[in-house]
mmCIF file of C-alpha atoms and ligand atoms in Angstrom:
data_model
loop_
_atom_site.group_PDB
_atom_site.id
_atom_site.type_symbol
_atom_site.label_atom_id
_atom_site.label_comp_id
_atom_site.label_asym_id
_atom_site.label_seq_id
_atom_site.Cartn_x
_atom_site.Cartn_y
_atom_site.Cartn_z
ATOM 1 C CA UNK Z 1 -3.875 -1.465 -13.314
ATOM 2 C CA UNK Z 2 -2.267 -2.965 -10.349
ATOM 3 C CA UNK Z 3 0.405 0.102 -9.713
ATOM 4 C CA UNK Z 4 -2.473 2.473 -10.255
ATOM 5 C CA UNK Z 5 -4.661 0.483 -7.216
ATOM 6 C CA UNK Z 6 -1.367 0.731 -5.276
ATOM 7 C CA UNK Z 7 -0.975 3.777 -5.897
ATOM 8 C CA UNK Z 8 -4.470 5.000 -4.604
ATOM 9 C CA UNK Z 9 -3.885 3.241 -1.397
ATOM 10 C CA UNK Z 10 -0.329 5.437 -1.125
ATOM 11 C CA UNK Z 11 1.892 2.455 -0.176
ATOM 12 C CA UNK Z 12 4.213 3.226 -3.199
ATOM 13 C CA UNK Z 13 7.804 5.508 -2.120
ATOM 14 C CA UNK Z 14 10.002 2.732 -1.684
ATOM 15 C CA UNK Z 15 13.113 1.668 -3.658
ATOM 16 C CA UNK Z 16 12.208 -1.290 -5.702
ATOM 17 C CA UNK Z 17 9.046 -1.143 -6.466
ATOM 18 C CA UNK Z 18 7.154 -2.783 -3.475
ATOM 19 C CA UNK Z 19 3.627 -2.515 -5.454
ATOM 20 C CA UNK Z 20 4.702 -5.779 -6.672
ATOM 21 C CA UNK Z 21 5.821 -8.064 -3.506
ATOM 22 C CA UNK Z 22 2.317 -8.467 -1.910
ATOM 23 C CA UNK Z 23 1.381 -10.231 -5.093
ATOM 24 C CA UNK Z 24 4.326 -12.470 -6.292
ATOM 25 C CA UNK Z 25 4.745 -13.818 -2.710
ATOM 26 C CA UNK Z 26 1.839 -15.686 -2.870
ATOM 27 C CA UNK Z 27 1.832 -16.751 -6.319
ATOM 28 C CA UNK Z 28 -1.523 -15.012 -6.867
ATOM 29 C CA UNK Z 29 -2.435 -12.798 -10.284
ATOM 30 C CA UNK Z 30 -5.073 -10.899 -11.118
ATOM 31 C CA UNK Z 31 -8.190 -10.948 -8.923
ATOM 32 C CA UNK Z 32 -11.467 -8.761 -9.783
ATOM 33 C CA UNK Z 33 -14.330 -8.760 -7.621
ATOM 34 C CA UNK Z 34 -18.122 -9.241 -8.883
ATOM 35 C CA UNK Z 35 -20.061 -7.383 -6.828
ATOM 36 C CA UNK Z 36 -24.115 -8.919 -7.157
ATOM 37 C CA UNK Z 37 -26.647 -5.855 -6.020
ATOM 38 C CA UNK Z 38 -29.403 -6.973 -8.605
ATOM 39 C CA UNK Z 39 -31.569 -8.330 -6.192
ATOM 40 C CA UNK Z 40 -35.018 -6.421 -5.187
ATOM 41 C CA UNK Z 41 -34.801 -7.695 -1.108
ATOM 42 C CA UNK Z 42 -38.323 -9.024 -1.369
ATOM 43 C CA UNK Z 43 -37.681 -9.973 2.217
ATOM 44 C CA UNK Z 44 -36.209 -7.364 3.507
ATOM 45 C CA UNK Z 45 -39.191 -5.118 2.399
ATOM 46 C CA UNK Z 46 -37.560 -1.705 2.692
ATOM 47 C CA UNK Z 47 -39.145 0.168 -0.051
ATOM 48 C CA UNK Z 48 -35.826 0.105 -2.206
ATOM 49 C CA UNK Z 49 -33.478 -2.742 -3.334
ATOM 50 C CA UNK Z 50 -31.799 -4.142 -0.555
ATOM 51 C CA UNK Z 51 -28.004 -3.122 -1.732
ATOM 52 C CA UNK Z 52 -29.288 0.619 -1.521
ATOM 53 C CA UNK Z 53 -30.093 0.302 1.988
ATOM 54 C CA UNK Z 54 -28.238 2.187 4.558
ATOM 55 C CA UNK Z 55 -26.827 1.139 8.061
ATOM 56 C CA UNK Z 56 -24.453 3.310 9.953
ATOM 57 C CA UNK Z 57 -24.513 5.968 6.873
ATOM 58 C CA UNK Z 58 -23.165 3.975 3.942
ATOM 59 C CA UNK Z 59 -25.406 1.427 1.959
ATOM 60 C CA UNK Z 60 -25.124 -2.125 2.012
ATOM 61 C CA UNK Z 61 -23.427 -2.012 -1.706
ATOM 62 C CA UNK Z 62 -20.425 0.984 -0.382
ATOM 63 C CA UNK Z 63 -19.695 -1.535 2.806
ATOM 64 C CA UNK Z 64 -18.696 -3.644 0.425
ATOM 65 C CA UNK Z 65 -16.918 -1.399 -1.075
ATOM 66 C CA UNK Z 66 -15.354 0.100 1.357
ATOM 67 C CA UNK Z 67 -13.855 -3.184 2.407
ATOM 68 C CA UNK Z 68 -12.848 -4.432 -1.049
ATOM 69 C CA UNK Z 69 -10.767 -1.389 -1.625
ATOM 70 C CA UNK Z 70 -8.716 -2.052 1.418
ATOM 71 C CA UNK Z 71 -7.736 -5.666 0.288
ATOM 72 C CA UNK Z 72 -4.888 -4.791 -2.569
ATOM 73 C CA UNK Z 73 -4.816 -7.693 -4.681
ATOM 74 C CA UNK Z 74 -8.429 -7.048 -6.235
ATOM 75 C CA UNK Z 75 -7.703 -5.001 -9.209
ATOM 76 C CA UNK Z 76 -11.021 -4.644 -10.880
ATOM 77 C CA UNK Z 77 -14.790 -4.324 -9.266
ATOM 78 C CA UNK Z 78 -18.216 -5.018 -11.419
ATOM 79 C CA UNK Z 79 -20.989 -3.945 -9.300
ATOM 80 C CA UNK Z 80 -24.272 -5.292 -10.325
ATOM 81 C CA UNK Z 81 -27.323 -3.422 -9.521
ATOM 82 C CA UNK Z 82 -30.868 -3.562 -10.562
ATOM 83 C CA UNK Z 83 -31.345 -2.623 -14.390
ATOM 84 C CA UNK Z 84 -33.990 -0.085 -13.109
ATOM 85 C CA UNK Z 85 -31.378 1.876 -10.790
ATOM 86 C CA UNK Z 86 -28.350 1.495 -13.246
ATOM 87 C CA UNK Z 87 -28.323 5.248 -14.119
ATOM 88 C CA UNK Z 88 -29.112 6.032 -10.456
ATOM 89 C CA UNK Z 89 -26.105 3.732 -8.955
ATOM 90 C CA UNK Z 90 -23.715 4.798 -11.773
ATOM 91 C CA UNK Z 91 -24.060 8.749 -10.745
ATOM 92 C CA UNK Z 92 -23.744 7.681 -7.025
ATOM 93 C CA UNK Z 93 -20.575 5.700 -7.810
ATOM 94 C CA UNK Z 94 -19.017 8.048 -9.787
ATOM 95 C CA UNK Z 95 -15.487 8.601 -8.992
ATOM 96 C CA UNK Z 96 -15.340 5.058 -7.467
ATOM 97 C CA UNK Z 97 -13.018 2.709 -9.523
ATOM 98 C CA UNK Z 98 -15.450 0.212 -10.902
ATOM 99 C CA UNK Z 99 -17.600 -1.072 -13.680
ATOM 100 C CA UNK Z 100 -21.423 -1.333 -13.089
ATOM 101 C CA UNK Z 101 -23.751 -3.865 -14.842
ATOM 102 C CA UNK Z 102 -27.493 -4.242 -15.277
ATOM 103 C CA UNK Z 103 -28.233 -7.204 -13.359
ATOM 104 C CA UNK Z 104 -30.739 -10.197 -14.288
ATOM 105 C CA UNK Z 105 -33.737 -12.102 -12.287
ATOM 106 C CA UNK Z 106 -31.647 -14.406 -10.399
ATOM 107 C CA UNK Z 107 -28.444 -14.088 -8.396
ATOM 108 C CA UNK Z 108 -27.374 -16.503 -11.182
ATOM 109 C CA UNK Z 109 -28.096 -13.982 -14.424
ATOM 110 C CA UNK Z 110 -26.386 -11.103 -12.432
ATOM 111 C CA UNK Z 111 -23.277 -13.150 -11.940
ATOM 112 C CA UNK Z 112 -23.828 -13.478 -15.123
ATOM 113 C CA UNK Z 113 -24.139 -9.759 -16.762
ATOM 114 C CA UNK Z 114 -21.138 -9.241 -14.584
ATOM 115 C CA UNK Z 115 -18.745 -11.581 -15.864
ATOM 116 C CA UNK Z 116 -18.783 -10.188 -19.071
ATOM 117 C CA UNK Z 117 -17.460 -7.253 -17.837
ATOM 118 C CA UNK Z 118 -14.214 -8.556 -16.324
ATOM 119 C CA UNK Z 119 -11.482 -7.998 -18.469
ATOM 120 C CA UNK Z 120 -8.433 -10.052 -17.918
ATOM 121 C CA UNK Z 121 -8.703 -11.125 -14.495
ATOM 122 C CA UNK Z 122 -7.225 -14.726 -13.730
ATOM 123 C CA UNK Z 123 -8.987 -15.032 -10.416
ATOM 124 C CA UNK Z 124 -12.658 -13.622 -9.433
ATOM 125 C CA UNK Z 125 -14.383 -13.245 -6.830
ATOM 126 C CA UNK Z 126 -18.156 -13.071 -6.285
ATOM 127 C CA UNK Z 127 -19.996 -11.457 -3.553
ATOM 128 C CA UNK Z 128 -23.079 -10.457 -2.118
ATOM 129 C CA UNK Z 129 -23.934 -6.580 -1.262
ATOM 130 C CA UNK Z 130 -26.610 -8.537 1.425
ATOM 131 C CA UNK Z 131 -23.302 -9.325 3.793
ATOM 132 C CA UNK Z 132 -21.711 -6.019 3.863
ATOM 133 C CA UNK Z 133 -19.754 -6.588 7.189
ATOM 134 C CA UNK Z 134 -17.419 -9.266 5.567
ATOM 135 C CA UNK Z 135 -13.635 -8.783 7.114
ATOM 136 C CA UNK Z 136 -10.847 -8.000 4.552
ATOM 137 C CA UNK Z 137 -9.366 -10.979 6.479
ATOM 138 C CA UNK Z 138 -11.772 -13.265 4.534
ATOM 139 C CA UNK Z 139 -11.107 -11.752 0.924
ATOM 140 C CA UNK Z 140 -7.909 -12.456 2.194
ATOM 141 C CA UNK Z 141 -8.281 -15.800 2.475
ATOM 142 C CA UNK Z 142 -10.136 -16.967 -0.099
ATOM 143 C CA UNK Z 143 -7.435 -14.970 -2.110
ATOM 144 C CA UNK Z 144 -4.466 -16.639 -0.606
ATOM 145 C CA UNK Z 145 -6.489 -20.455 -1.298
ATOM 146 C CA UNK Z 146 -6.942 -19.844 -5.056
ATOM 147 C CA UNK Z 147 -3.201 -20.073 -5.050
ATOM 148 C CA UNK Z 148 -3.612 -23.339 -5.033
ATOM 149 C CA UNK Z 149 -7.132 -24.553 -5.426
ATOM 150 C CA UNK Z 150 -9.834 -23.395 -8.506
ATOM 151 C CA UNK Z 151 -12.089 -22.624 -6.590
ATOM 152 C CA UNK Z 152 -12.747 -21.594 -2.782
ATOM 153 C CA UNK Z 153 -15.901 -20.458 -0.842
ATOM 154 C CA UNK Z 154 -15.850 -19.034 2.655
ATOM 155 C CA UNK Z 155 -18.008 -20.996 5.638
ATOM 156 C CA UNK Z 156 -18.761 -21.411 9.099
ATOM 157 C CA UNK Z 157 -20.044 -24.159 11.057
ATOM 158 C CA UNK Z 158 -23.254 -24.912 11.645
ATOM 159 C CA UNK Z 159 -24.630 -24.131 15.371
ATOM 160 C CA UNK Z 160 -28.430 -26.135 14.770
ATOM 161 C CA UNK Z 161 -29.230 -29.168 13.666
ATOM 162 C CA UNK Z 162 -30.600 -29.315 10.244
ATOM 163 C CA UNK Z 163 -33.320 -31.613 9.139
ATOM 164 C CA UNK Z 164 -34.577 -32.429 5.558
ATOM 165 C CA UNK Z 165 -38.067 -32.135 5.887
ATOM 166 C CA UNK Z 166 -40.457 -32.859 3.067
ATOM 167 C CA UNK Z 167 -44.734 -32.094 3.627
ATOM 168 C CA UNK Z 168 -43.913 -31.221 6.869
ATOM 169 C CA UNK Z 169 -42.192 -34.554 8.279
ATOM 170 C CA UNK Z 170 -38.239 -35.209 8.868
ATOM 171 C CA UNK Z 171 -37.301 -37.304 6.566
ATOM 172 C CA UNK Z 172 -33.754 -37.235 7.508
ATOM 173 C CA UNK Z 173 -30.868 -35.406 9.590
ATOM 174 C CA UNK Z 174 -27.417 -35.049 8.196
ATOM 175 C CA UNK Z 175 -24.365 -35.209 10.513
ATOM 176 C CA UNK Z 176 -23.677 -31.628 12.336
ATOM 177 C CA UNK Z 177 -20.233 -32.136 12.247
ATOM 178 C CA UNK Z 178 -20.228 -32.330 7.950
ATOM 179 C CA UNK Z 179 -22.527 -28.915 7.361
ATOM 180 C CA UNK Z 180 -21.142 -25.538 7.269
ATOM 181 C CA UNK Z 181 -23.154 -22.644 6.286
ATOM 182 C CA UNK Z 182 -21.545 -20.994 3.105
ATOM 183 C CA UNK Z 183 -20.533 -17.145 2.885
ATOM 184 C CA UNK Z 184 -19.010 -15.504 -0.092
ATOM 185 C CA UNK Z 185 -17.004 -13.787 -1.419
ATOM 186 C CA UNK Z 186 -16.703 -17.214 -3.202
ATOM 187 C CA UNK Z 187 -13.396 -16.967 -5.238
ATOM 188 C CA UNK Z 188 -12.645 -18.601 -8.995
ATOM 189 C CA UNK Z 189 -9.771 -19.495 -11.371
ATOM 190 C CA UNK Z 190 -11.486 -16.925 -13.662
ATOM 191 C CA UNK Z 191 -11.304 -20.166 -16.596
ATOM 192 C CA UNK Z 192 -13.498 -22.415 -14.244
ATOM 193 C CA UNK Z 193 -15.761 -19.636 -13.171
ATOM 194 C CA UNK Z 194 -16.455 -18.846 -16.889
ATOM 195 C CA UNK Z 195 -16.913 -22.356 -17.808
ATOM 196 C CA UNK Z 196 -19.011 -23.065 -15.247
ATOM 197 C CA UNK Z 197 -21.110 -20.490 -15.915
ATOM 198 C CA UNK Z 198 -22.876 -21.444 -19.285
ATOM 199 C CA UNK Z 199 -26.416 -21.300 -19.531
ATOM 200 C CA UNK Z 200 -29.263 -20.509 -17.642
ATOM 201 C CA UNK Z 201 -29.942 -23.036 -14.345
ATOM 202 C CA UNK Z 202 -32.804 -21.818 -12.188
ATOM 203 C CA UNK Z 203 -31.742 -23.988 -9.659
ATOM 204 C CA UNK Z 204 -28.624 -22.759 -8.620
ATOM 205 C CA UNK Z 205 -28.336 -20.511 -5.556
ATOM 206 C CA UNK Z 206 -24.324 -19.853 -5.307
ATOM 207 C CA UNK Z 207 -21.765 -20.487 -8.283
ATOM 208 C CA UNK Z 208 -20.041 -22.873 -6.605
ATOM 209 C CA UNK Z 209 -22.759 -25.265 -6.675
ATOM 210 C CA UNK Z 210 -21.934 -25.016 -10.895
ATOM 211 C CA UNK Z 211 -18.430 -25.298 -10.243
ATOM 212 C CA UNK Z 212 -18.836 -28.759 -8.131
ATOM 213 C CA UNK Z 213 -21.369 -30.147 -10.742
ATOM 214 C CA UNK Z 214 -18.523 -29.886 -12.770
ATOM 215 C CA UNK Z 215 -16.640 -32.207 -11.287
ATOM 216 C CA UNK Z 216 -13.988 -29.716 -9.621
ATOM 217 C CA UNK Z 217 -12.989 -29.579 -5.833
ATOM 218 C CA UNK Z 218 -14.185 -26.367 -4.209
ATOM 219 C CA UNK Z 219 -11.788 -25.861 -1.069
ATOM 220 C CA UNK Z 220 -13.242 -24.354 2.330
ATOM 221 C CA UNK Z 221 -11.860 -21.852 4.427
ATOM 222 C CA UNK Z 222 -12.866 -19.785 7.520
ATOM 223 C CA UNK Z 223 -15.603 -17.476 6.972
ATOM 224 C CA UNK Z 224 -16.574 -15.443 9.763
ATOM 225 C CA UNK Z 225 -19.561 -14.299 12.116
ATOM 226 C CA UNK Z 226 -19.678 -10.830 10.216
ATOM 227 C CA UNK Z 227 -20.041 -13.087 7.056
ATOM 228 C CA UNK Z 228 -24.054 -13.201 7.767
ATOM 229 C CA UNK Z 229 -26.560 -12.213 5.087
ATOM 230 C CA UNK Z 230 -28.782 -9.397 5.732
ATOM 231 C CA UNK Z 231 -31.982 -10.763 4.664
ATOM 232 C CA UNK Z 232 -34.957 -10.077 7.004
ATOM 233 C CA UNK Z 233 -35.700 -6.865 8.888
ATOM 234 C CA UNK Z 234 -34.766 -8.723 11.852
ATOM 235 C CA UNK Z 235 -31.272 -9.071 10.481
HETATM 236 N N1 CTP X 301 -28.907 -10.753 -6.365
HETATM 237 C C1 CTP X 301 -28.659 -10.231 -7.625
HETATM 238 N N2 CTP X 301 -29.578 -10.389 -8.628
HETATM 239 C C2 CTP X 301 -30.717 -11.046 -8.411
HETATM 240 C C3 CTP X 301 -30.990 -11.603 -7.141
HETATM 241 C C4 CTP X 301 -30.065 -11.443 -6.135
HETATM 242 O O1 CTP X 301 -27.612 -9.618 -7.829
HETATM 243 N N3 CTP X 301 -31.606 -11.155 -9.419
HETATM 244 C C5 CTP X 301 -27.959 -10.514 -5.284
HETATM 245 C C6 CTP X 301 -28.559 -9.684 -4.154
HETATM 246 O O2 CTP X 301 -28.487 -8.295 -4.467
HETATM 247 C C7 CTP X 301 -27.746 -10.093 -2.959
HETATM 248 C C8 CTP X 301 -27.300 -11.518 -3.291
HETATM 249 O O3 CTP X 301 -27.592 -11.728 -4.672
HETATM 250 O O4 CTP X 301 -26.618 -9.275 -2.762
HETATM 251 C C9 CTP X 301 -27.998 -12.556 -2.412
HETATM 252 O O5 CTP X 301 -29.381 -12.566 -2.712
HETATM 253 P P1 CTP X 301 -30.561 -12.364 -1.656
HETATM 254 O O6 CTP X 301 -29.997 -12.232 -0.284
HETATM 255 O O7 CTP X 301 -31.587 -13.389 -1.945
HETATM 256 O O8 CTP X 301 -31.085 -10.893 -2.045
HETATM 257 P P2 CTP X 301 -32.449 -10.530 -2.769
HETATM 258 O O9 CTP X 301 -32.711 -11.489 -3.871
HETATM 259 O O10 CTP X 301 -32.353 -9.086 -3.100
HETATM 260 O O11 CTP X 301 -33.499 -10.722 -1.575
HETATM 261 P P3 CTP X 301 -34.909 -11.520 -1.643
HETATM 262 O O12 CTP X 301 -34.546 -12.924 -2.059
HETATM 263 O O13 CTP X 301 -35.443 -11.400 -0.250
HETATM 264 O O14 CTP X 301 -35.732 -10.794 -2.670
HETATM 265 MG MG1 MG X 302 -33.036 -13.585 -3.459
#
């Protein structure tokens, strides 16, 4: 699976078999990508899912995609799209290497439906198709930090000060300097992601909130400006 990747992006002619350096030098295995596109964009409002959107040509979903299949070391890609567009996403993917899943009513269930599609992987990765101007440089990253963490999630600091505000009165403000505002592609030991990941939790927003309710560090790295969420027209 890995040659074959390699061999798409044409970097194979050399002597002794280069396909494999980029991936033994930094310890790193397996890494598959979960792609979640389930979502209807309530917010957004455009008339279709959000993921099917289009800026600059492409939609949300192939930005992703676009930039995943640029960043070698991810060797397998589940997108998850609305159950209702499956057939219609499948045809428009077709000839793309990945998997596509029926996705569920929260970010949370689509994770889910796309987990058990991954096959193998020892490291995963989960993204949103709502931040489809991530840098490679940040897969990159996150990549490079599951070498020797279980589990890593992208962020940038926090430019306003955030208060906790309950009927409409502050009832506290946390220290600037300890917030970050968290991107993805949030990356897994593929064990703690699945482990984490049993049964349903309407409260959880991002998976590694699960993963730090189990008790394991989740390391941060730079995220970047790009990393924003396209969830309003505005955006
Ligand atoms: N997502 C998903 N399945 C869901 C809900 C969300 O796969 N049931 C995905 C979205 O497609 C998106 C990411 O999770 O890529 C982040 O969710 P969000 O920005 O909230 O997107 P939507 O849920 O589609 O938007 P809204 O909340 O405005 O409806
Ligand atoms: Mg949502």
């Amino acid at each position: 699976e890995l040659r074959s990747r390699h061999q798409l992006h044409g970097d194979l002619g050399d002597d002794d078999e280069p396909w494999t350096t980029g991936v033994r030098e930094t310890g790193a295995s397996v890494t598959a990508m979960i792609l979640v596109a389930a979502g209807s964009g309530s917010r957004l409002a455009a008339g279709v899912p959000k993921a099917l959107v289009e800026v600059g040509g492409r939609s949300l979903l192939q930005h992703c995609l676009d930039t995943a299949s640029t960043v070698e070391r991810i060797t397998q890609i589940v997108v998850v799209v609305p159950a209702a567009h499956l057939r219609e996403v499948s045809a428009a993917l077709a000839g793309q290497a990945v998997d596509v899943a029926a996705g569920g009513d929260t970010r949370d269930d689509s994770v889910r439906a796309g987990l058990a599609l991954i096959t193998g992987a020892e490291q995963i990765l989960v993204h949103d198709a709502a931040r489809p101007f991530v840098p490679a440089e940040v897969f990159e990253r996150v990549i490079d930090a599951l070498t020797d963490s279980e589990a890593v999630i992208p962020a940038v600091p926090v430019v306003d000060t955030i208060k906790r505000v309950r009927d409409g009165v502050v009832i506290d403000t946390p220290v600037r300097d300890e917030l970050v505002a968290v991107q993805t592609p949030q990356g897994f030991r593929a064990a703690t992601l699945r482990a984490a990941h049993d049964g349903h939790d309407p409260q959880v927003t991002d998976d590694a909130m699960r993963v730090e309710r189990a008790g394991i560090a989740v390391r941060v790295v730079a995220g970047s400006p790009q990393g924003f969420k396209i969830t309003t027209p505005f955006d």
